[in-house]
Amino acid sequence: MGRFARRVVEVALADPEIDVTLLLERERDEPALRRAFSGRRVAVRPSADARESGRHDAVWYPWNGMRFDATNPALVTLHDVFAFTEPARGFIARRREQGPIRRAVRRAARIATDSAFSREEIVRVLHVPRERMSVVELAPEPFFVPGPSQVPPELAGRRFALFVAGPEARKNAAFFFDVATRALHAPHETLAIVGNLGAGSERALASTGVAHVRFDADDELLRSLYRTANVVCVPSLAEGFGLVAAEALACGAPVIASSTSSLPEATGGAALLADPRDVNAWVRALRSVLDDPATAAELQAKARARFPLATRDEPAHATLRLLRSLAAR
């Protein structure tokens, strides 16, 4: 969400017809924002300003809901409805996640989302009429492009599959560790894991005993891993868009992704798709990429063509067009 929001702000700041105000939900964020935009044509104001009629032509909420009210027309980007389909266990945590989304459904003039899959989920779960919604498909930042990179020393001399983890059950980590145990041949092949795993996935990783290397990656290291991975695997049961798959493709990596939810949309025919509940299908897919140079080369060629640099800012421009239409209305 943060990468997308930053890109929209950058594109807006490049347009002389748009005045940008950043509305602060938390006062403690003000010094950091002022430093980040020092010398730029941007105002930083408290969120209470959104309740003053006429101060803004339109207000955009990029953070999966409305955490404060706006008197002026509001566009809300709802990236997904996992707060409802995979709710937090505690009542307070559920209310914290779901409340801003419920407010958006009640009060937003327009709702944008990242994929046709997410639109249908919002319609199904939250009963939002389709005519109130727009699909703005995401794209990787221009930072994610093919290029020379050094393999991290921990992976030197080995082929590796990359898995960008998350604590959510829908990331399907335990399933994938079972796949990796069967498909990767130690010591010359290994699994690289970036990010945090939930407790259950940690136990699954320990129990499978799959050879792996863990990274807490910043963007630079993540891009290097995308560029040098023999294959990037996205076995999720559900994604609102699938930005990991998109970033990996943008870096020219061969990608295997789930054949469910938004991932076929995000990958656009450039990835090898497999059922995220079929271990054997994933083992076959992994070995086909690792064992057949022609398959890997074909996927790399499709990956490089999936997100041309010239189109990377289209999601930002589409978001700004929606805001212009609200302002005009």
Coordinates of C-alpha atoms in Angstrom, one line a residue, residues 49-288:
D49 CA -9.1 19.6 7.9
A50 CA -10.9 16.9 5.9
R51 CA -14.1 17.9 7.8
E52 CA -13.9 21.6 6.6
S53 CA -16.3 22.0 3.7
G54 CA -14.6 23.4 0.6
R55 CA -11.0 23.1 1.8
H56 CA -10.3 20.2 -0.5
D57 CA -11.9 19.3 -3.9
A58 CA -11.5 15.6 -3.1
V59 CA -9.9 13.3 -0.5
W60 CA -8.1 10.1 -1.3
Y61 CA -7.8 7.3 1.3
P62 CA -5.2 4.7 0.2
W63 CA -5.0 2.6 3.4
N64 CA -7.9 0.1 2.9
G65 CA -10.5 2.2 4.6
M66 CA -11.5 5.6 6.1
R67 CA -9.9 6.2 9.5
F68 CA -11.3 9.8 9.7
D69 CA -14.3 11.5 8.1
A70 CA -14.3 13.8 5.2
T71 CA -16.9 16.4 4.3
N72 CA -15.7 16.6 0.7
P73 CA -16.0 13.8 -1.9
A74 CA -13.9 10.8 -0.9
L75 CA -12.2 8.1 -3.0
V76 CA -11.2 5.1 -1.0
T77 CA -8.9 2.4 -2.3
L78 CA -10.0 -1.0 -0.7
H79 CA -7.2 -3.3 -1.6
D80 CA -8.9 -6.4 -0.2
V81 CA -11.5 -7.7 2.3
F82 CA -9.2 -10.1 4.2
A83 CA -10.1 -8.3 7.4
F84 CA -13.5 -10.0 6.9
T85 CA -12.6 -13.3 5.2
E86 CA -9.6 -13.9 7.5
P87 CA -10.6 -11.8 10.5
A88 CA -8.3 -11.2 13.5
R89 CA -9.0 -13.4 16.5
G90 CA -9.6 -10.6 19.1
F91 CA -12.6 -8.4 19.1
I92 CA -10.6 -5.2 19.4
A93 CA -8.2 -6.1 16.6
R94 CA -11.2 -7.1 14.4
R95 CA -12.9 -3.8 15.1
R96 CA -9.7 -1.8 14.4
E97 CA -9.3 -3.6 11.0
Q98 CA -12.9 -3.7 9.9
G99 CA -14.2 -0.4 11.2
P100 CA -12.4 1.8 8.6
I101 CA -13.6 -0.5 5.8
R102 CA -17.2 -0.3 7.0
R103 CA -17.0 3.5 7.2
A104 CA -15.7 3.6 3.6
V105 CA -18.6 1.5 2.4
R106 CA -21.1 3.9 4.1
R107 CA -19.5 7.2 3.2
A108 CA -17.1 7.0 0.2
A109 CA -18.3 8.6 -3.0
R110 CA -16.3 6.0 -5.0
I111 CA -14.4 2.9 -4.1
A112 CA -11.4 1.7 -6.1
T113 CA -9.8 -1.7 -5.9
D114 CA -6.8 -3.5 -7.4
S115 CA -8.3 -6.3 -9.4
A116 CA -11.5 -7.7 -10.8
F117 CA -11.1 -10.5 -8.2
S118 CA -11.1 -7.9 -5.3
R119 CA -14.0 -6.1 -6.8
E120 CA -16.1 -9.2 -6.8
E121 CA -15.0 -10.0 -3.2
I122 CA -16.0 -6.5 -2.1
V123 CA -19.4 -7.0 -3.8
R124 CA -19.9 -10.4 -2.2
V125 CA -18.7 -9.6 1.3
L126 CA -19.6 -6.0 1.7
H127 CA -22.5 -5.7 -0.7
V128 CA -21.1 -2.7 -2.5
P129 CA -22.9 -2.0 -5.8
R130 CA -20.6 -2.5 -8.8
E131 CA -21.5 0.9 -10.1
R132 CA -19.8 2.5 -7.1
M133 CA -16.5 0.8 -7.9
S134 CA -13.6 1.1 -10.2
V135 CA -10.7 -1.3 -10.8
V136 CA -7.3 0.3 -10.8
E137 CA -4.8 -2.5 -11.5
L138 CA -1.5 -2.0 -9.8
A139 CA 2.0 -2.0 -11.4
P140 CA 5.5 -2.3 -9.9
E141 CA 7.4 0.8 -9.1
P142 CA 10.0 1.7 -11.8
F143 CA 12.7 0.7 -9.2
F144 CA 11.9 -3.0 -10.0
V145 CA 13.6 -3.6 -13.4
P146 CA 16.0 -6.3 -14.7
G147 CA 19.7 -5.6 -14.2
P148 CA 23.0 -6.9 -12.9
S149 CA 23.0 -8.0 -9.3
Q150 CA 25.2 -9.9 -6.9
V151 CA 23.9 -13.1 -5.4
P152 CA 24.0 -12.7 -1.6
P153 CA 27.0 -14.6 -0.1
E154 CA 24.7 -17.0 1.7
L155 CA 23.4 -18.3 -1.6
A156 CA 26.6 -18.3 -3.6
G157 CA 27.1 -21.4 -5.7
R158 CA 23.5 -22.6 -5.2
R159 CA 20.4 -22.4 -7.2
F160 CA 17.5 -21.0 -5.2
A161 CA 13.7 -20.6 -5.2
L162 CA 12.5 -17.3 -3.6
F163 CA 9.5 -17.1 -1.3
V164 CA 8.4 -13.7 0.1
A165 CA 6.6 -14.7 3.3
G166 CA 3.9 -13.2 5.5
P167 CA 2.2 -14.3 8.7
E168 CA -1.2 -14.6 7.1
A169 CA -2.6 -18.2 6.6
R170 CA -3.5 -17.3 3.0
K171 CA 0.2 -17.0 2.1
N172 CA 0.1 -20.9 2.2
A173 CA 3.6 -21.2 3.6
A174 CA 3.3 -24.6 5.2
F175 CA 2.0 -26.0 1.9
F176 CA 5.0 -24.5 0.1
F177 CA 7.5 -25.8 2.5
D178 CA 6.2 -29.3 1.8
V179 CA 6.6 -28.6 -1.9
A180 CA 10.2 -27.3 -1.4
T181 CA 11.1 -30.3 0.6
R182 CA 10.1 -32.6 -2.2
A183 CA 11.3 -30.4 -5.1
L184 CA 14.6 -28.9 -4.1
H185 CA 17.7 -31.0 -4.0
A186 CA 20.2 -30.1 -1.3
P187 CA 23.0 -29.0 -1.0
H188 CA 23.0 -27.4 -4.5
E189 CA 19.5 -26.1 -4.4
T190 CA 17.9 -24.2 -1.5
L191 CA 15.0 -22.0 -0.5
A192 CA 15.4 -18.3 0.2
I193 CA 12.8 -16.8 2.5
V194 CA 12.2 -13.1 2.9
G195 CA 9.9 -11.6 5.6
N196 CA 8.1 -12.9 8.6
L197 CA 6.3 -16.2 9.1
G198 CA 3.4 -16.8 11.5
A199 CA 3.9 -19.3 14.4
G200 CA 2.2 -22.1 12.5
S201 CA 4.4 -21.6 9.4
E202 CA 7.5 -21.5 11.6
R203 CA 6.6 -24.9 13.0
A204 CA 6.0 -26.2 9.5
L205 CA 9.4 -24.9 8.3
A206 CA 11.1 -26.6 11.3
S207 CA 9.3 -29.9 10.8
T208 CA 10.0 -30.2 7.1
G209 CA 13.7 -29.6 7.5
V210 CA 13.9 -28.0 4.1
A211 CA 17.3 -26.3 3.4
H212 CA 16.7 -22.6 3.5
V213 CA 18.3 -19.2 4.0
R214 CA 16.4 -16.4 5.8
F215 CA 16.5 -12.7 4.9
D216 CA 15.1 -9.6 6.4
A217 CA 15.3 -7.7 3.1
D218 CA 15.1 -4.0 2.3
D219 CA 14.1 -3.0 -1.2
E220 CA 17.6 -3.1 -2.6
L221 CA 18.2 -6.7 -1.3
L222 CA 14.7 -7.8 -2.4
R223 CA 15.4 -6.5 -5.9
S224 CA 18.7 -8.4 -6.0
L225 CA 16.9 -11.6 -4.9
Y226 CA 14.3 -11.1 -7.6
R227 CA 16.9 -10.6 -10.2
T228 CA 19.1 -13.6 -9.2
A229 CA 16.5 -16.2 -8.2
N230 CA 16.2 -19.2 -10.4
V231 CA 12.4 -19.1 -9.7
V232 CA 10.1 -16.9 -7.5
C233 CA 7.2 -18.8 -6.0
V234 CA 3.9 -17.2 -5.0
P235 CA 1.7 -20.0 -3.7
S236 CA -0.9 -17.8 -2.0
L237 CA -4.5 -19.1 -1.6
A238 CA -5.7 -15.5 -2.1
E239 CA -4.2 -12.1 -2.9
G240 CA -5.9 -8.7 -3.5
F241 CA -3.5 -8.2 -6.4
G242 CA -0.3 -10.1 -6.0
L243 CA 2.4 -7.3 -6.0
V244 CA 5.2 -9.8 -5.1
A245 CA 4.5 -11.7 -8.3
A246 CA 4.3 -8.4 -10.3
E247 CA 7.6 -7.1 -8.8
A248 CA 9.4 -10.4 -9.5
L249 CA 8.2 -10.3 -13.2
A250 CA 9.2 -6.7 -13.5
C251 CA 12.8 -7.8 -12.5
G252 CA 12.7 -10.5 -15.2
A253 CA 12.4 -13.5 -12.8
P254 CA 10.7 -16.8 -13.8
V255 CA 7.6 -16.9 -11.6
I256 CA 5.3 -19.7 -10.5
A257 CA 2.1 -18.4 -9.0
S258 CA -1.2 -19.8 -7.8
S259 CA -4.0 -20.2 -10.3
T260 CA -6.5 -18.6 -7.9
S261 CA -7.8 -15.2 -6.8
S262 CA -6.1 -12.2 -8.5
L263 CA -2.8 -13.9 -9.4
P264 CA -3.8 -14.8 -13.0
E265 CA -4.7 -11.1 -13.5
A266 CA -1.5 -9.8 -11.9
T267 CA 0.7 -12.1 -13.9
G268 CA -1.1 -11.7 -17.2
G269 CA 0.0 -14.9 -18.8
A270 CA 3.7 -14.3 -17.9
A271 CA 3.9 -16.8 -15.0
L272 CA 3.5 -20.6 -14.7
L273 CA 0.3 -21.2 -12.7
A274 CA -0.5 -24.1 -10.4
D275 CA -3.2 -25.1 -8.0
P276 CA -2.2 -23.9 -4.5
R277 CA -3.6 -27.1 -3.0
D278 CA -1.9 -29.6 -5.3
V279 CA 1.5 -30.4 -4.0
N280 CA 2.4 -32.6 -7.0
A281 CA 1.5 -29.9 -9.4
W282 CA 3.8 -27.4 -7.7
V283 CA 6.6 -30.0 -7.5
R284 CA 6.3 -30.6 -11.3
A285 CA 6.2 -26.8 -11.9
L286 CA 9.3 -26.2 -9.9
R287 CA 11.3 -28.9 -11.5
S288 CA 10.2 -27.9 -15.0

